[in-house]
Coordinates of C-alpha atoms and ligand atoms in Angstrom, one line a residue:
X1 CA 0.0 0.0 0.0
X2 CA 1.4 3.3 -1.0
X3 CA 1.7 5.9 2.1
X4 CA 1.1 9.4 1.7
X5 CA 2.0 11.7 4.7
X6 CA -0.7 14.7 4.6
X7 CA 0.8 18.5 6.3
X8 CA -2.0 20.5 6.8
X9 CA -4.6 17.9 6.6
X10 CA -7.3 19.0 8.8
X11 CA -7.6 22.7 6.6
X12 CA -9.9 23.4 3.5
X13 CA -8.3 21.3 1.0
X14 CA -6.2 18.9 3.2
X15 CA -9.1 17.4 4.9
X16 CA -11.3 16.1 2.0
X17 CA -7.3 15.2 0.1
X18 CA -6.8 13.0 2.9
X19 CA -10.0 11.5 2.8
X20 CA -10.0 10.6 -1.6
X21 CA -6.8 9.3 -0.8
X22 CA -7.7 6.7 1.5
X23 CA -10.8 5.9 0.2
X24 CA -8.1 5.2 -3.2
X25 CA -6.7 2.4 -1.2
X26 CA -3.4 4.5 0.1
X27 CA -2.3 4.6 3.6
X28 CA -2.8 8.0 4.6
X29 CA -1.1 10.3 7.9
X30 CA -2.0 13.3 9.1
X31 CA 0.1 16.5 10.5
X32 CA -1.4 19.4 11.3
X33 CA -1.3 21.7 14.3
X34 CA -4.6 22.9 14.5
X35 CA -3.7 26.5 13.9
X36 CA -6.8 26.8 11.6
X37 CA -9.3 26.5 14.2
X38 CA -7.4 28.2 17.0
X39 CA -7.3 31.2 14.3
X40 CA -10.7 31.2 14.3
X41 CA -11.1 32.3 17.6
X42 CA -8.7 35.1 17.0
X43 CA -11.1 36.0 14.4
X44 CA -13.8 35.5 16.7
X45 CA -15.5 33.7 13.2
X46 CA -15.6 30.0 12.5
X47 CA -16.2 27.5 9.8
X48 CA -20.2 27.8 8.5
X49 CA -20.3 24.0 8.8
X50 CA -19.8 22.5 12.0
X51 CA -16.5 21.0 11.7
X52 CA -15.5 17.9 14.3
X53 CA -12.3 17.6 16.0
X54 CA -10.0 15.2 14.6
X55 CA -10.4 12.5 16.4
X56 CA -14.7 12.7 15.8
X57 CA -13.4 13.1 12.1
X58 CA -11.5 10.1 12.1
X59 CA -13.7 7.5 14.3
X60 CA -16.2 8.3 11.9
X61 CA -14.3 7.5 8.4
X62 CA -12.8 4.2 10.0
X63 CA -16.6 3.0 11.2
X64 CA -17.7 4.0 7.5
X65 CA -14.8 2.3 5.4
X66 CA -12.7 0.3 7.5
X67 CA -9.7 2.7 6.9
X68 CA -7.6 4.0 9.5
X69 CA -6.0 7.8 9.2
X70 CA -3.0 8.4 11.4
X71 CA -2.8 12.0 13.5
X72 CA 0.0 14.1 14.0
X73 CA -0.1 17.1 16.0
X74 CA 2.7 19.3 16.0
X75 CA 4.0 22.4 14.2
X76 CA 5.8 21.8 10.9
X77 CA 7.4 24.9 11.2
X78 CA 8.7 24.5 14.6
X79 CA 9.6 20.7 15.4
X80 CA 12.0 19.9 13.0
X81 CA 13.0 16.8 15.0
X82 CA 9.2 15.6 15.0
X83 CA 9.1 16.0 11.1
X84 CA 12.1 14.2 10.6
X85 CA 11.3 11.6 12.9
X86 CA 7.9 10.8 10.9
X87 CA 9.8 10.4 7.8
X88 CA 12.6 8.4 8.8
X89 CA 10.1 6.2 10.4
X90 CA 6.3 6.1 8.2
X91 CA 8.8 6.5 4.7
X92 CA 5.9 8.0 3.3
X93 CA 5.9 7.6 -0.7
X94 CA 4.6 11.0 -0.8
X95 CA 4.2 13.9 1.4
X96 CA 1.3 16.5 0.3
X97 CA 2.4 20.1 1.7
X98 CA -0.4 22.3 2.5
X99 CA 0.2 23.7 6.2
X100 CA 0.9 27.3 5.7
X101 CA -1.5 30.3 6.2
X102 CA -3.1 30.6 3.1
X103 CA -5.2 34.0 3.7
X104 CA -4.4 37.1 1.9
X105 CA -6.0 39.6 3.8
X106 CA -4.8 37.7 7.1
X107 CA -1.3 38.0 5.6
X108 CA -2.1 42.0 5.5
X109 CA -3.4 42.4 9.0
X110 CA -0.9 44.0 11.0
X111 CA 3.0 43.6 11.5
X112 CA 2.5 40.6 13.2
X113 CA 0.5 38.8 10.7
X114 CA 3.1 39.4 8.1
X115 CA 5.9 38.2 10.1
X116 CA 3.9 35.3 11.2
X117 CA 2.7 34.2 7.8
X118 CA 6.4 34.8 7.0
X119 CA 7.8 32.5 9.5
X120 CA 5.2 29.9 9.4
X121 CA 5.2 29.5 5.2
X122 CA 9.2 29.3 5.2
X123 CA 10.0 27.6 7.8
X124 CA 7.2 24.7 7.3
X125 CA 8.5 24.6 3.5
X126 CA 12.0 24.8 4.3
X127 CA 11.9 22.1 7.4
X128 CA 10.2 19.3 5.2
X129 CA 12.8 19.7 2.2
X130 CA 15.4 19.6 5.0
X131 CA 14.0 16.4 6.7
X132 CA 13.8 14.6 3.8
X133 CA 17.4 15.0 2.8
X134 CA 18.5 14.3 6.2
X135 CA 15.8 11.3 6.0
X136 CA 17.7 9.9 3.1
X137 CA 13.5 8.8 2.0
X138 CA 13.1 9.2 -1.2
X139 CA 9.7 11.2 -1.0
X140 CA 8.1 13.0 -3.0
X141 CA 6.7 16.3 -2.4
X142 CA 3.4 17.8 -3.8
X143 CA 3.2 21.5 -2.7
X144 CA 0.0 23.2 -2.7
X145 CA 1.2 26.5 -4.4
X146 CA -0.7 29.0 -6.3
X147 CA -1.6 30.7 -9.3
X148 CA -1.2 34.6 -7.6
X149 CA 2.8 33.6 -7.9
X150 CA 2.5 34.8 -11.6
X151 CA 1.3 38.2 -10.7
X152 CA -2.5 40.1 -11.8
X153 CA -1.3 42.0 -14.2
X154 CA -2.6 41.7 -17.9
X155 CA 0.1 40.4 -20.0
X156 CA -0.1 39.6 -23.8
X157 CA 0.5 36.1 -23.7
X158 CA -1.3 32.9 -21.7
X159 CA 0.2 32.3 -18.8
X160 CA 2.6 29.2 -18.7
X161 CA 3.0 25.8 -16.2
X162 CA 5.8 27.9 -14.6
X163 CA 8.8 28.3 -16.3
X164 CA 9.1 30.8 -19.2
X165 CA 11.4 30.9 -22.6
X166 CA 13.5 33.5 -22.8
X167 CA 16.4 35.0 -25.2
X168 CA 19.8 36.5 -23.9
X169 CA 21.7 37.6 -26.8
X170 CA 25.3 35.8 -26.5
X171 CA 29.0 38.0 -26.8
X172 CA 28.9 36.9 -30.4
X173 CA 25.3 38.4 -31.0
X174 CA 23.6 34.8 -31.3
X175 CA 20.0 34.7 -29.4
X176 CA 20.4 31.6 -26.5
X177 CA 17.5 30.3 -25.0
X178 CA 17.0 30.2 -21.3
X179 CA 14.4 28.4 -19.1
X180 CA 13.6 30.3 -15.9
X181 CA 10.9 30.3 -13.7
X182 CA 8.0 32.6 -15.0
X183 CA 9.0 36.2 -12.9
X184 CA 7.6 35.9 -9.4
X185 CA 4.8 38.9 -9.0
X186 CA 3.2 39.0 -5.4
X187 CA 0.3 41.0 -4.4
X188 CA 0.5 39.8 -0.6
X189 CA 2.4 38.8 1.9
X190 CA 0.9 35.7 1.7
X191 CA 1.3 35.2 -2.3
X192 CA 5.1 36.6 -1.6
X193 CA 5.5 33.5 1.0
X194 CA 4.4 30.8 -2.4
X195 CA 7.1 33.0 -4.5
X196 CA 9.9 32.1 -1.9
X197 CA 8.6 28.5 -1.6
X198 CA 9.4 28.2 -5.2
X199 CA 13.1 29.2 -4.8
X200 CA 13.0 26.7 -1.6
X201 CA 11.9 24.2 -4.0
X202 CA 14.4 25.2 -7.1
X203 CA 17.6 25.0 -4.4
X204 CA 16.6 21.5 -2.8
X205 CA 15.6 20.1 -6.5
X206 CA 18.8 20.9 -8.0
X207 CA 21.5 20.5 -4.8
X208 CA 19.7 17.1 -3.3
X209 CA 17.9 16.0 -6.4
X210 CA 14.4 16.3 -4.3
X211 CA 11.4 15.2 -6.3
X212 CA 9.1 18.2 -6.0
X213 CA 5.8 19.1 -7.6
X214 CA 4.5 22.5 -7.5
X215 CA 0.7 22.6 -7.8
X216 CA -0.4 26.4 -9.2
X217 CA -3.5 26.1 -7.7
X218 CA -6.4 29.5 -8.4
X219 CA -9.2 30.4 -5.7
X220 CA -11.1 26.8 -4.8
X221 CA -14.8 27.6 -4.5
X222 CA -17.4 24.2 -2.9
X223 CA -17.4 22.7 -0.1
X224 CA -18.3 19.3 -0.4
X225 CA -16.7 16.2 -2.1
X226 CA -17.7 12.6 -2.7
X227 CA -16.3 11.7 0.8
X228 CA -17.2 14.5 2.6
X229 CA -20.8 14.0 2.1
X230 CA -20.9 10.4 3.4
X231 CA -21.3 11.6 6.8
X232 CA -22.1 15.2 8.1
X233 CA -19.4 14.4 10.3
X234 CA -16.8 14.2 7.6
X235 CA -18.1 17.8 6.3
X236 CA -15.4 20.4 5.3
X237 CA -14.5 23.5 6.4
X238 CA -16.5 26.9 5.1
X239 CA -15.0 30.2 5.5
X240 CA -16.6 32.9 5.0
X241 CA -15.6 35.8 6.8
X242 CA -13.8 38.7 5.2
X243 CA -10.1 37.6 5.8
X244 CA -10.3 34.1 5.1
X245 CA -13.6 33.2 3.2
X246 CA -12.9 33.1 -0.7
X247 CA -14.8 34.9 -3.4
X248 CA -17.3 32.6 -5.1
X249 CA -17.9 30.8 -1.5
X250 CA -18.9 34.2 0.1
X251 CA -21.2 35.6 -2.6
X252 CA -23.0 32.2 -2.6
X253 CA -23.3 32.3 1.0
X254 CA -23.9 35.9 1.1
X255 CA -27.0 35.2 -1.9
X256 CA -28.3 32.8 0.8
X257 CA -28.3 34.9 3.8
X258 CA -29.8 38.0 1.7
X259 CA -26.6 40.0 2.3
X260 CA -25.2 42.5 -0.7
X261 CA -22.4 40.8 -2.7
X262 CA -19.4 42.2 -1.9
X263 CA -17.7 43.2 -4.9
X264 CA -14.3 45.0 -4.7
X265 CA -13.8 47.8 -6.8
X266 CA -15.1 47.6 -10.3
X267 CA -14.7 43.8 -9.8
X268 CA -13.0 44.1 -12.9
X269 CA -10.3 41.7 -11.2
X270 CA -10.1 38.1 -13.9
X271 CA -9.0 35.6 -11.1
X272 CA -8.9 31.5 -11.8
X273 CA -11.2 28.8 -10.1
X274 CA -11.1 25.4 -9.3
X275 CA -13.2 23.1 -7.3
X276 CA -12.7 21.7 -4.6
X277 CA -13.5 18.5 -6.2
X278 CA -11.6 18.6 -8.9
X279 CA -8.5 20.0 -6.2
X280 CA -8.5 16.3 -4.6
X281 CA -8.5 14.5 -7.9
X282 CA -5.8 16.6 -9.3
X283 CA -3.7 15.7 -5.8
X284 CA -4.1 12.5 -7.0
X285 CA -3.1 12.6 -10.2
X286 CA 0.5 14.6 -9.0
X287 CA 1.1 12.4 -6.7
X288 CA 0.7 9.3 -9.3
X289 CA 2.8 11.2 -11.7
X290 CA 6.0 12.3 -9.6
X291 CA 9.0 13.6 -11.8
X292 CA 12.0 11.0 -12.1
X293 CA 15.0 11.4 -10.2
X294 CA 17.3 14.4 -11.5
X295 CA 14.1 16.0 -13.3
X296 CA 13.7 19.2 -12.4
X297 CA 10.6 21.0 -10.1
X298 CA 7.6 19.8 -11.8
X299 CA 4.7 22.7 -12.3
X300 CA 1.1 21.9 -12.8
X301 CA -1.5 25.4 -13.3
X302 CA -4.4 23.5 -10.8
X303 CA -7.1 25.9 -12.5
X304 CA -10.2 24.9 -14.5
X305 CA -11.8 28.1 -15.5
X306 CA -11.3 31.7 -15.3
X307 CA -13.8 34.7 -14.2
X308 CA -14.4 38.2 -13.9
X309 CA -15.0 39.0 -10.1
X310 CA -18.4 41.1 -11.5
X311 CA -19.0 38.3 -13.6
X312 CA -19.7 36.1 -10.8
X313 CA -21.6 38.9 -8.8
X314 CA -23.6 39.2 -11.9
X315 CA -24.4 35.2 -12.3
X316 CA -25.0 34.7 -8.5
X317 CA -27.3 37.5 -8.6
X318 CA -29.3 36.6 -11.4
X319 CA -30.3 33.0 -10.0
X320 CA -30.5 34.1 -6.6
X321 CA -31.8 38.3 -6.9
X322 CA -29.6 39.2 -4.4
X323 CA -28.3 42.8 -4.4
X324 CA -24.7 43.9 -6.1
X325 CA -23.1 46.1 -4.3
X326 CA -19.2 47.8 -5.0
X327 CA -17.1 48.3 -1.9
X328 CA -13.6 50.5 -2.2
X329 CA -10.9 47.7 -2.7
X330 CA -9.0 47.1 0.7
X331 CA -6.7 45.6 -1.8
X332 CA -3.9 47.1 -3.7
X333 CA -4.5 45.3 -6.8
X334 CA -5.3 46.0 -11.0
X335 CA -8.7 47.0 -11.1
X336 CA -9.0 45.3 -14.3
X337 CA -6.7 42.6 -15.3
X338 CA -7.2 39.6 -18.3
X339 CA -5.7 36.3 -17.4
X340 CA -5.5 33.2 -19.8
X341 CA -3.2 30.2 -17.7
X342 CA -2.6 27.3 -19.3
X343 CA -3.9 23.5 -17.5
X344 CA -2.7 20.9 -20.1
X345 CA -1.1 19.1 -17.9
X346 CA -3.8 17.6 -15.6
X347 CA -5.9 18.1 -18.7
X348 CA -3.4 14.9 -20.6
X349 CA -3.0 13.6 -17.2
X350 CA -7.4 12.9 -17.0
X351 CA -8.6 15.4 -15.6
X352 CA -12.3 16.1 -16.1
X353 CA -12.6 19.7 -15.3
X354 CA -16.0 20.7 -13.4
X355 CA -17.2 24.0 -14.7
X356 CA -19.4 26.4 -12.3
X357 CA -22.5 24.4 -12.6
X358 CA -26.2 25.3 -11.7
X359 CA -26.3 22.1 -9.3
X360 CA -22.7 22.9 -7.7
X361 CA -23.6 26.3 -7.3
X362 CA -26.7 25.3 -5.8
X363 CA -25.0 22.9 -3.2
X364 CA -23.0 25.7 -1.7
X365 CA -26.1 28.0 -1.4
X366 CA -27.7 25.1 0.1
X367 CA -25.3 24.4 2.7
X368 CA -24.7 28.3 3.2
X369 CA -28.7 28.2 4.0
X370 CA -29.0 25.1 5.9
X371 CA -26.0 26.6 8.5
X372 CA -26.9 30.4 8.0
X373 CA -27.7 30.2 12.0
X374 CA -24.1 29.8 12.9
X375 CA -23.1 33.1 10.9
X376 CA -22.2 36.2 12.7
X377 CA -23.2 39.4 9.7
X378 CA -20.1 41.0 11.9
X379 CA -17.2 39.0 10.2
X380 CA -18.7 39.1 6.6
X381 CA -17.6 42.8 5.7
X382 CA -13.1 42.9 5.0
X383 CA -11.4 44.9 7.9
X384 CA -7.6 43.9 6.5
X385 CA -6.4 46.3 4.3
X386 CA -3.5 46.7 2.1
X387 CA -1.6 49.6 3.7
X388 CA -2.3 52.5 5.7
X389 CA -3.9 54.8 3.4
X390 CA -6.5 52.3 2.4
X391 CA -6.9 52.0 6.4
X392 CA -8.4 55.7 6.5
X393 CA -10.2 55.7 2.9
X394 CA -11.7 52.1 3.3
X395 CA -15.5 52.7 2.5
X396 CA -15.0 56.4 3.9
X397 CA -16.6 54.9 7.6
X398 CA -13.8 54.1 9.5
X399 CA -10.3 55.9 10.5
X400 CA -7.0 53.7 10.5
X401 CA -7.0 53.3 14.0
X402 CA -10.4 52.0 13.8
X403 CA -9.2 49.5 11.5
X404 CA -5.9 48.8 12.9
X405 CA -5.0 46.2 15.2
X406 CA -1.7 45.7 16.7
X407 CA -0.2 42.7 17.6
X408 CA 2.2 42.2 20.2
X409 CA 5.6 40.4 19.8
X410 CA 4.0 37.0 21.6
X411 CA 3.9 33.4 20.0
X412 CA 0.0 34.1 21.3
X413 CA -0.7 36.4 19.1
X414 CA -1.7 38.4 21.7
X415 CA -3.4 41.9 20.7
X416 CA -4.4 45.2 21.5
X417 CA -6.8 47.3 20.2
X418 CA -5.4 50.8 19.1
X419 CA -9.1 52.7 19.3
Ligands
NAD501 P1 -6.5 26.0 5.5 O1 -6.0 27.1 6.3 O2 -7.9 25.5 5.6 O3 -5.6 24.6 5.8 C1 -4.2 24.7 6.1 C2 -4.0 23.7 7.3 O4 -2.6 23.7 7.6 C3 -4.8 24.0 8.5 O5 -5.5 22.9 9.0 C4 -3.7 24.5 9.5 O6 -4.0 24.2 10.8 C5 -2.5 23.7 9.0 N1 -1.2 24.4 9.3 C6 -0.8 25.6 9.0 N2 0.5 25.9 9.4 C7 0.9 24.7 10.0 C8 2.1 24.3 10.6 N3 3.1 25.2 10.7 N4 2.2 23.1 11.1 C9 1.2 22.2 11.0 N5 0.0 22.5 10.4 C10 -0.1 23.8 9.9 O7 -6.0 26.3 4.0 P2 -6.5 25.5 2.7 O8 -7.5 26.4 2.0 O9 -6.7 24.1 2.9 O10 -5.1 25.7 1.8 C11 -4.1 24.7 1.8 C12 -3.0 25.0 0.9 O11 -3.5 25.2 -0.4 C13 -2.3 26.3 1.3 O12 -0.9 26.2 1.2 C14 -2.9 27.3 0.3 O13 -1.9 28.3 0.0 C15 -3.1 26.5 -0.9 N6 -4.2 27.0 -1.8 C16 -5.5 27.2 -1.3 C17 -6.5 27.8 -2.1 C18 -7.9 28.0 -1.6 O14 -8.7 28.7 -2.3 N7 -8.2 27.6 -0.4 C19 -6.2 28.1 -3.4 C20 -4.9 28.0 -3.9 C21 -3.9 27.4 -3.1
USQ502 N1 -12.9 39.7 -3.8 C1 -14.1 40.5 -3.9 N2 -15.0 40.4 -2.9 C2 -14.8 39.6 -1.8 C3 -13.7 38.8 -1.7 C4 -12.7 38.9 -2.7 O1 -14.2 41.3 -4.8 O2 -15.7 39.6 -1.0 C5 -11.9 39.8 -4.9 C6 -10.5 40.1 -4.4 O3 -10.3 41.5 -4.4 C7 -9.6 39.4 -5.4 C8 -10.5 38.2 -5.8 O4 -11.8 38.5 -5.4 O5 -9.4 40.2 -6.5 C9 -10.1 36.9 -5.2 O6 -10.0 37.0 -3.8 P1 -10.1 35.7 -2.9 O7 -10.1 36.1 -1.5 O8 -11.2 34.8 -3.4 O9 -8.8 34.9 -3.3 P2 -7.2 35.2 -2.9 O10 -7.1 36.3 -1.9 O11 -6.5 35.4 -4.2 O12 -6.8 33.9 -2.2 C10 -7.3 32.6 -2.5 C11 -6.8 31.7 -1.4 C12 -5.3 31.5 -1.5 C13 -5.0 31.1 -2.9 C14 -5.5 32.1 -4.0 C15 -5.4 31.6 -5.4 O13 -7.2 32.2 -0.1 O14 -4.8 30.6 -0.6 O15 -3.6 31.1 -3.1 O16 -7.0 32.2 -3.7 S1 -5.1 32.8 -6.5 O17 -6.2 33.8 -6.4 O18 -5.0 32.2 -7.8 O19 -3.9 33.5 -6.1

């Protein structure tokens, strides 16, 4: 039985990975440190659905299939020893990386929250490609990475699996071709984190001949997957709130509560989708398709289709009559940008793509409705903003102390309220 060591696998995409995985006949472990839910009481906010603890989680998949998923909970980012210890001894066949903090707007929250999502991206990403040197187990790694590493700005040409063509012209005036990793174009802390990842990834493939896939993943919208829905125990994750809920999720959520959609800006902004179906198949696939040894990082786009924020505004409202309405962008981001991104690679490796569908859409307004009691209106509005300026113009209502919150230097997270 194959073994596939999950980091991160109680989040968003982790948890229902873990689950297609082992319901595919591998033996599956899970790391995580739970920092998902104990940000969610920073937040004050938690997850639509009512998420189990792990262990509720687990009792329940094992009584419905037999299968037994392993927990690990510790920091990935803090105990080295504990990582490298897993690996020497479970020799996982693969190791799926998604425990980092994944939230923009978190990313943009204060000081802290930059240094933190900082600290907490490298040094997870750096300890795992540094255990499984020191392992000597030949893993290999599929990183949950992200499309927002190529940048939103409009460029004349479709977007490529990461790594670009390009022509230096040689002392002796001939054109030489060059392969280099498409340019790195953050528009968060949290997108800057994947950018640096990548380099992480480039140094440990070339020096210690690490197998590493890069999955260019765009915004995953659904909740529910075939093994989620078994049980409403198994049921995922739902964010919603303004720092951590993504945009097709909260417009279908907000449609079902009878809350304005909350378009930024002109909404102009052309972002890709996946979902969150399709994400655990195309884990599977990359993991089934590892590069050989000595091949350089492998780069899959993990996107399916591609929309105008407005344009999803405009389609939510039309089935479900709830109101548009434009916010100023707490952002600092194109107001209009085109994106084309190329996906041939899990397209030849099987991939059926799911398209925004009437019935998907439907499911996520019907779980949205059927949990609308454990919303709090209060988180749905964006308090993170991009910089200070944005902090006093931010829909004209609020100054930058009102929106400010500093945190103190504490591995708590401790904070203050500068009213
Ligand atoms: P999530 O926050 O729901 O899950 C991340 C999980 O990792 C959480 O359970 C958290 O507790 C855990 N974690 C974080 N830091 C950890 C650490 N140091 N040690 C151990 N566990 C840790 O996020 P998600 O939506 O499931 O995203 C997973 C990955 O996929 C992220 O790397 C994200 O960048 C990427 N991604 C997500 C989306 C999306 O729309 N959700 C889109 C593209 C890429
Ligand atoms: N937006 C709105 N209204 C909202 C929320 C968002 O107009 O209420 C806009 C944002 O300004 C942005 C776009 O929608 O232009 C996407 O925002 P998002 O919050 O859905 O997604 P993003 O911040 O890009 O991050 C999410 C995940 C992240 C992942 C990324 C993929 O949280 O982990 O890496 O999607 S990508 O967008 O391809 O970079």
């Amino acid at each position: 039985m194959k073994k596939v060591l999950i980091l991160g696998g109680d989040g968003f995409c982790g948890w229902p990975s873990a689950l297609h995985l082992s319901k595919n006949g591998y033996d599956v472990a899970i790391v995580d440190n739970l920092v998902r839910r104990k940000t969610d009481i920073e937040l004050e906010c938690g997850s639509l659905t009512p998420i189990q603890s792990m262990s509720r989680r687990l009792s329940k998949w094992q009584e419905l299939t037999g299968q037994k998923i392993a927990f690990h909970y510790f920091d990935v980012a803090e105990n080295y020893h504990r990582l490298l210890t897993l690996i020497a001894e479970y020799k996982p066949d693969s190791i799926v990386h998604f425990a980092e903090q994944r939230a923009a707007p978190y990313s943009m929250k204060s000081s802290w929250h930059k240094r933190y999502t900082v600290s907490n991206n490298l040094n997870a990403t750096n300890n795992l490609l540094a255990a499984v040197v020191e392992s000597g187990v030949n893993s290999h790694i599929v990183h949950l990475g992200t499309t927002g590493v190529y940048g939103y700005g409009t460029v004349q040409q479709v977007i490529p699996e990461g790594y670009l063509s390009v022509y230096t012209k040689g002392q002796n005036g001939d054109l030489e071709e060059h392969e280099i990793l498409y340019p790195a174009a953050p528009g968060s802390i949290y997108h800057m984190t994947k950018t640096q990842d990548a380099l992480c990834f480039y140094y440990y493939n070339k020096n210690d001949k690490i197998r590493i896939t890069d999955l260019h993943q765009g915004v995953v919208w659904g909740t529910e997957t075939e093994e989620t829905r078994m049980d409403e125990a198994l049921i995922n994750r739902f964010d919603y709130d303004g720092d951590y809920g993504t945009v097709l999720n909260r417009f279908l959520m907000q449609a079902a509560i009878g809350h304005p959609l909350t378009v930024y800006g002109t909404g102009g902004q052309t972002r890709a989708f996946i979902h969150i179906q399709n994400t655990v198949q195309c884990v599977k696939l990359a993991i089934e398709s590892p590069p050989k040894h000595g091949d350089k990082v492998q780069i899959f786009n993990q996107v399916t289709e591609t929309h105008k924020v407005r344009e999803l505004a405009q389609l939510v409202a039309n089935k479900s009559g709830a109101e548009i309405r434009f916010f100023d962008n707490p952002r600092t981001e194109d107001a209009e940008n085109e994106l084309i991104v190329r996906n041939d690679k899990f397209l030849s490796l099987g991939l059926n793509p799911i398209h925004l569908k009437d019935g998907l859409l439907a499911e996520v307004t019907n779980i949205a409705k059927k949990y609308q009691h454990r919303c709090d209106t209060k988180s749905i509005i964006c308090t993170s903003v991009w910089d200070a300026k944005k902090a006093v113009d931010y829909t004209g209502k609020k100054t930058a102390e009102g929106l400010q919150q500093t945190y103190q230097d504490s591995p708590t997270g401790d904070f203050t309220e500068m009213a």
